[in-house]
Coordinates of C-alpha atoms in Angstrom, one line a residue:
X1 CA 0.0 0.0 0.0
X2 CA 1.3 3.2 -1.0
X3 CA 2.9 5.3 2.1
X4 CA 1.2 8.7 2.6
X5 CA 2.9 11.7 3.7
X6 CA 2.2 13.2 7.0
X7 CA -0.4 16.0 6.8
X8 CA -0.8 19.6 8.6
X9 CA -3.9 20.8 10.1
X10 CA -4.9 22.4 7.0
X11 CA -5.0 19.1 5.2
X12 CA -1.9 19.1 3.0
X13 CA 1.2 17.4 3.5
X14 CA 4.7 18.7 5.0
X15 CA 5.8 18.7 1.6
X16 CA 3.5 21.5 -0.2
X17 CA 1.2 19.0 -2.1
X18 CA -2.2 19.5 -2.5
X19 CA -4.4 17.3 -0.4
X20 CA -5.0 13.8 -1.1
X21 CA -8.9 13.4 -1.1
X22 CA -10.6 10.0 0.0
X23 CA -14.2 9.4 -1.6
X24 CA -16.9 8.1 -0.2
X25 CA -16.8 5.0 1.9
X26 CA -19.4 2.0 1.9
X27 CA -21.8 2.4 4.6
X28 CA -22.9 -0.9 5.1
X29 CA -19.5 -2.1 6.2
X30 CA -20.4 -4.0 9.2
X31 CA -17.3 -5.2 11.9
X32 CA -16.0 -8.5 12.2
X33 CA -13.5 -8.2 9.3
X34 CA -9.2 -7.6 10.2
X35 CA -9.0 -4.9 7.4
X36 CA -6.2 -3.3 9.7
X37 CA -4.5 -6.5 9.8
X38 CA -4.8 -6.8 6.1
X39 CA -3.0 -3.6 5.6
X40 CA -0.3 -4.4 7.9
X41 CA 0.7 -6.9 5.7
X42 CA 4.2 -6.0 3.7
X43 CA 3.0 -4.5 0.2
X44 CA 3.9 -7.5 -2.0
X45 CA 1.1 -10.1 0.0
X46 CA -1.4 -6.9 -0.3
X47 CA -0.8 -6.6 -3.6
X48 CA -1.5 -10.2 -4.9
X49 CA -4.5 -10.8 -2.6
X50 CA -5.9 -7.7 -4.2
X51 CA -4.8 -8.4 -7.9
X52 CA -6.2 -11.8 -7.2
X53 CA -9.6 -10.6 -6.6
X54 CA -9.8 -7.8 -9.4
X55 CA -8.8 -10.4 -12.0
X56 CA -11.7 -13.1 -10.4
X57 CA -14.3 -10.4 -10.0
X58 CA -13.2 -8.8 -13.7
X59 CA -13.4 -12.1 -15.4
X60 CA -16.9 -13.0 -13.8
X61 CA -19.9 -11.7 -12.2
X62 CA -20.2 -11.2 -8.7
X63 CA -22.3 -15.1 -8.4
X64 CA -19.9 -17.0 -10.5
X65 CA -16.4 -15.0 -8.9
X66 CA -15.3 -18.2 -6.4
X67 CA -13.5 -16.9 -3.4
X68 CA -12.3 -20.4 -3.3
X69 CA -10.5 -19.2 -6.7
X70 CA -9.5 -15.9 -5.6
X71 CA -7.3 -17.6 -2.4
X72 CA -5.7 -19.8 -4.3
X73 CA -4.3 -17.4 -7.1
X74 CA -2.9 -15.2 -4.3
X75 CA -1.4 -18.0 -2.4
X76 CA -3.6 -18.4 0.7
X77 CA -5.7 -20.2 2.3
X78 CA -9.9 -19.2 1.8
X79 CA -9.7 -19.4 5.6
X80 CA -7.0 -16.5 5.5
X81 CA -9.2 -14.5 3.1
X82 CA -12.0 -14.6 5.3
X83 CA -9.7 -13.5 8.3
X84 CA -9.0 -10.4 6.7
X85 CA -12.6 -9.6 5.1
X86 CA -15.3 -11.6 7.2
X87 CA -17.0 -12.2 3.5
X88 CA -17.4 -12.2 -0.3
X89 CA -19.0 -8.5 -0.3
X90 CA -16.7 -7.3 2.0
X91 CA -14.1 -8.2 0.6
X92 CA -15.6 -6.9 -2.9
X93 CA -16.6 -3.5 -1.5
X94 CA -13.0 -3.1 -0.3
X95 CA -11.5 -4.0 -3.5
X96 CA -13.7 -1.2 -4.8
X97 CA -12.9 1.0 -2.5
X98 CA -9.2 0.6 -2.6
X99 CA -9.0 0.8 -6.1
X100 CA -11.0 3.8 -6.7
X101 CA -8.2 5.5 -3.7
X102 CA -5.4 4.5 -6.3
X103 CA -7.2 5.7 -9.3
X104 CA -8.0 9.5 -7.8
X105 CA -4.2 9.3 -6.6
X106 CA -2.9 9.0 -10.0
X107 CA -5.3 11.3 -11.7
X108 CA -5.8 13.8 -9.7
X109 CA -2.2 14.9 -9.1
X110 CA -0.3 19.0 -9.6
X111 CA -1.6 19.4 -13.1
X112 CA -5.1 18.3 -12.1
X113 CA -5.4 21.3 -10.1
X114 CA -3.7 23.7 -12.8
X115 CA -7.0 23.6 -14.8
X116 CA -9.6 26.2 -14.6
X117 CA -11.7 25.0 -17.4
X118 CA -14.1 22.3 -17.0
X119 CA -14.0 20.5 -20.5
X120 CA -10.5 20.5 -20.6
X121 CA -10.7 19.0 -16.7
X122 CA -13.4 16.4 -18.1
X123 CA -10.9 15.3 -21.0
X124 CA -7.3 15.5 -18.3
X125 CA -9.0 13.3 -16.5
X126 CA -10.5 10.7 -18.6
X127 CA -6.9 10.3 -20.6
X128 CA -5.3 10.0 -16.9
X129 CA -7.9 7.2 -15.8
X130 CA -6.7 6.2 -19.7
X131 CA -3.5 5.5 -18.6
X132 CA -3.7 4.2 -14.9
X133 CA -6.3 1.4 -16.7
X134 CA -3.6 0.5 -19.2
X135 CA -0.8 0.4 -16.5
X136 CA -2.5 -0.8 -13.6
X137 CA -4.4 -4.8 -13.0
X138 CA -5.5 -5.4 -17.3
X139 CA -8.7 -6.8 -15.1
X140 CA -9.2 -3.4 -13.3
X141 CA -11.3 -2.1 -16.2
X142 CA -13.3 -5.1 -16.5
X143 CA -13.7 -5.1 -12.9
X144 CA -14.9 -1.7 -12.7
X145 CA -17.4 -1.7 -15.6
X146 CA -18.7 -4.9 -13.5
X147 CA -19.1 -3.2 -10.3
X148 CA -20.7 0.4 -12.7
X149 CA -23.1 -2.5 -13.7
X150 CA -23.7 -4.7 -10.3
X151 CA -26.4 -7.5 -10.5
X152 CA -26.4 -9.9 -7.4
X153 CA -28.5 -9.2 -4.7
X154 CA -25.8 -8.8 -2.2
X155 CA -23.9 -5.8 -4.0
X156 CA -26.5 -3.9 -6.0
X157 CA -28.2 -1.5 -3.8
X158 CA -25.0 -0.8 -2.2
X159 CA -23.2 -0.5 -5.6
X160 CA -26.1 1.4 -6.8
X161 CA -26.6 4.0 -3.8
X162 CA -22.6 4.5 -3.5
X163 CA -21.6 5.1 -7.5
X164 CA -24.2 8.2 -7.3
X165 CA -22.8 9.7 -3.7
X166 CA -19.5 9.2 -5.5
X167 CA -20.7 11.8 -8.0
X168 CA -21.9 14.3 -5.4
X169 CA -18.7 13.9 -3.7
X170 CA -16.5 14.4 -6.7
X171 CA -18.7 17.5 -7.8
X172 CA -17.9 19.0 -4.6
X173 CA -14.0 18.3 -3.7
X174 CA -12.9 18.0 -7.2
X175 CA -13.9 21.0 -9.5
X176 CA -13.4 24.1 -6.9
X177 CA -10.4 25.7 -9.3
X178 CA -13.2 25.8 -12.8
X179 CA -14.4 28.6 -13.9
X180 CA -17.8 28.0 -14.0
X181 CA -18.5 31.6 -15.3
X182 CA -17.8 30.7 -18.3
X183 CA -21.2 29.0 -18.6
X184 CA -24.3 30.2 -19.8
X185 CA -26.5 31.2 -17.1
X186 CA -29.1 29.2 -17.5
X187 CA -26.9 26.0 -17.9
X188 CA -26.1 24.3 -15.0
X189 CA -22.4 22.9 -14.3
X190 CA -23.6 19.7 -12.9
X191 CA -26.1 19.2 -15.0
X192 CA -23.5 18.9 -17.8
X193 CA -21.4 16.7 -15.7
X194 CA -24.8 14.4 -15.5
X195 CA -25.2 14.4 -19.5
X196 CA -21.4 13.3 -19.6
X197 CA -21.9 10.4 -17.1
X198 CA -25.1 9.5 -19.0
X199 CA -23.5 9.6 -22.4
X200 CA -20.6 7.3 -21.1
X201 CA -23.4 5.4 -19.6
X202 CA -25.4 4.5 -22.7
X203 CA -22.3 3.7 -24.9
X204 CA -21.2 1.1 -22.3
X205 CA -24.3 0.2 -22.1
X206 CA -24.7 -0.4 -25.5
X207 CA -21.8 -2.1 -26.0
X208 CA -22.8 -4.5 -23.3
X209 CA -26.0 -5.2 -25.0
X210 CA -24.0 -6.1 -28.6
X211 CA -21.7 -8.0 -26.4
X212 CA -18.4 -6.3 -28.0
X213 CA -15.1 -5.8 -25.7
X214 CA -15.3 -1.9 -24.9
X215 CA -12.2 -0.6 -26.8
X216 CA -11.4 2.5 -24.0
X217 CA -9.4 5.0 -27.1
X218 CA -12.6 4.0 -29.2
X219 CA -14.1 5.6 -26.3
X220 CA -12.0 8.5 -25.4
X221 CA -12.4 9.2 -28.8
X222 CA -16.2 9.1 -28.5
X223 CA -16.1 11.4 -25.0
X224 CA -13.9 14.2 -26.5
X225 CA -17.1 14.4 -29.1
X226 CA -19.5 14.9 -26.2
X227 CA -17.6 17.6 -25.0
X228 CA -17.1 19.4 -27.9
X229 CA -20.6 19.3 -28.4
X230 CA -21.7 20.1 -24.6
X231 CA -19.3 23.2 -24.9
X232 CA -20.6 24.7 -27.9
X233 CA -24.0 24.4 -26.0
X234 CA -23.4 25.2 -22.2
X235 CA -20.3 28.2 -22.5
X236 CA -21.3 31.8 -23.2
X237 CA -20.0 32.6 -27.0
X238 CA -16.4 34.2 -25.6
X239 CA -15.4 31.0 -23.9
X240 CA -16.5 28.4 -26.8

């Protein structure tokens, strides 16, 4: 687990950076798990419990992902598993969790917070999650497009309830340096950041239904469209 650096009272660390902002957490997480254990572990065991468990949960759904499976590609016992994570959806939820840390601390680094304009915010970030997806776990974006799309029982409302707060939450923390003068004023910032999420979310969605492999620059070419196109609609004439 990456090390973090010790943090003054106003939230940044001793070394000037800009702070390091946690998203939401699962609410539903219940004791009876050794999560602090887990994360005591030296890096190398965290690491392959973890990668076990995206590449299980990536390659299947939720139902069909064994834990049984999971153990034995990262060397342990299930026993051991269930030690650390006292079951299937907690263990799940913290992969979610952990992995969404790691994703905003790549992409939302010193340059993230040079930029004042939203579209161009919208596309920096997309080509950063880009790149952490093509360097990081080649399960993670399977494993993510799963858990955008939960199905079982034991996950979905919790999937459901915590990939909206997430939007809330990044909304908020994320997009205080944008100018959001420059939009018309009777278009609404996050109402734009909803049509992008809904755009992204009918492509997948459609690609899902066709049953083709989602080809992510296919896609980042698709989402530089949408903002293009949301621009030219939602900035006053000066800022287009």
């Amino acid at each position: 687990m990456e090390q973090r650096g010790t943090r003054n009272g106003q939230g940044a660390d001793v070394a000037g950076r800009m702070p390091v902002f946690r998203l939401g957490r699962f609410a539903d997480q219940g004791d009876g798990g050794n999560r602090e254990k887990f994360e005591s572990l030296p890096d190398e065991r965290q690491e392959a419990i973890v990668n076990a468990g995206v590449e299980l949960f990536g390659r299947n759904d939720y139902k069909n992902a064994s834990t049984d499976a999971i153990a034995r590609k990262a060397g342990i016992s299930k026993g051991l598993l269930f030690f650390y994570f006292k079951n299937k959806k907690e263990f799940y939820l913290y992969l979610m969790e952990r992995l969404m840390d790691k994703m905003t601390d790549l992409v939302v680094d010193d340059g993230f917070y040079e930029i004042d304009d939203f579209f161009e915010l919208m596309e920096y970030s997309a080509h950063k999650k880009k790149d952490v997806f093509e360097k990081m776990s080649p399960f993670m974006l399977d494993f993510s497009i799963r858990a955008f799309y939960p199905e079982h029982k034991d996950i979905k409302d919790t999937m459901d309830g915590w990939t909206q707060a997430q939007v809330d939450l990044m909304f908020s923390r994320f997009f205080k340096n944008v100018r959001f003068d420059r939009f018309r004023d009777d278009v609404s910032p996050r109402r734009v950041l909803d049509m992008l999420i809904w755009m992204a979310d009918g492509y997948l969605h459609q690609q899902r239904c066709l049953k083709k492999p989602i080809d992510i620059d296919a896609l980042m070419d698709e989402f530089a469209e949408w903002c293009a196109m949301l621009k030219a609609y939602a900035y006053k004439e000066e800022y287009r």
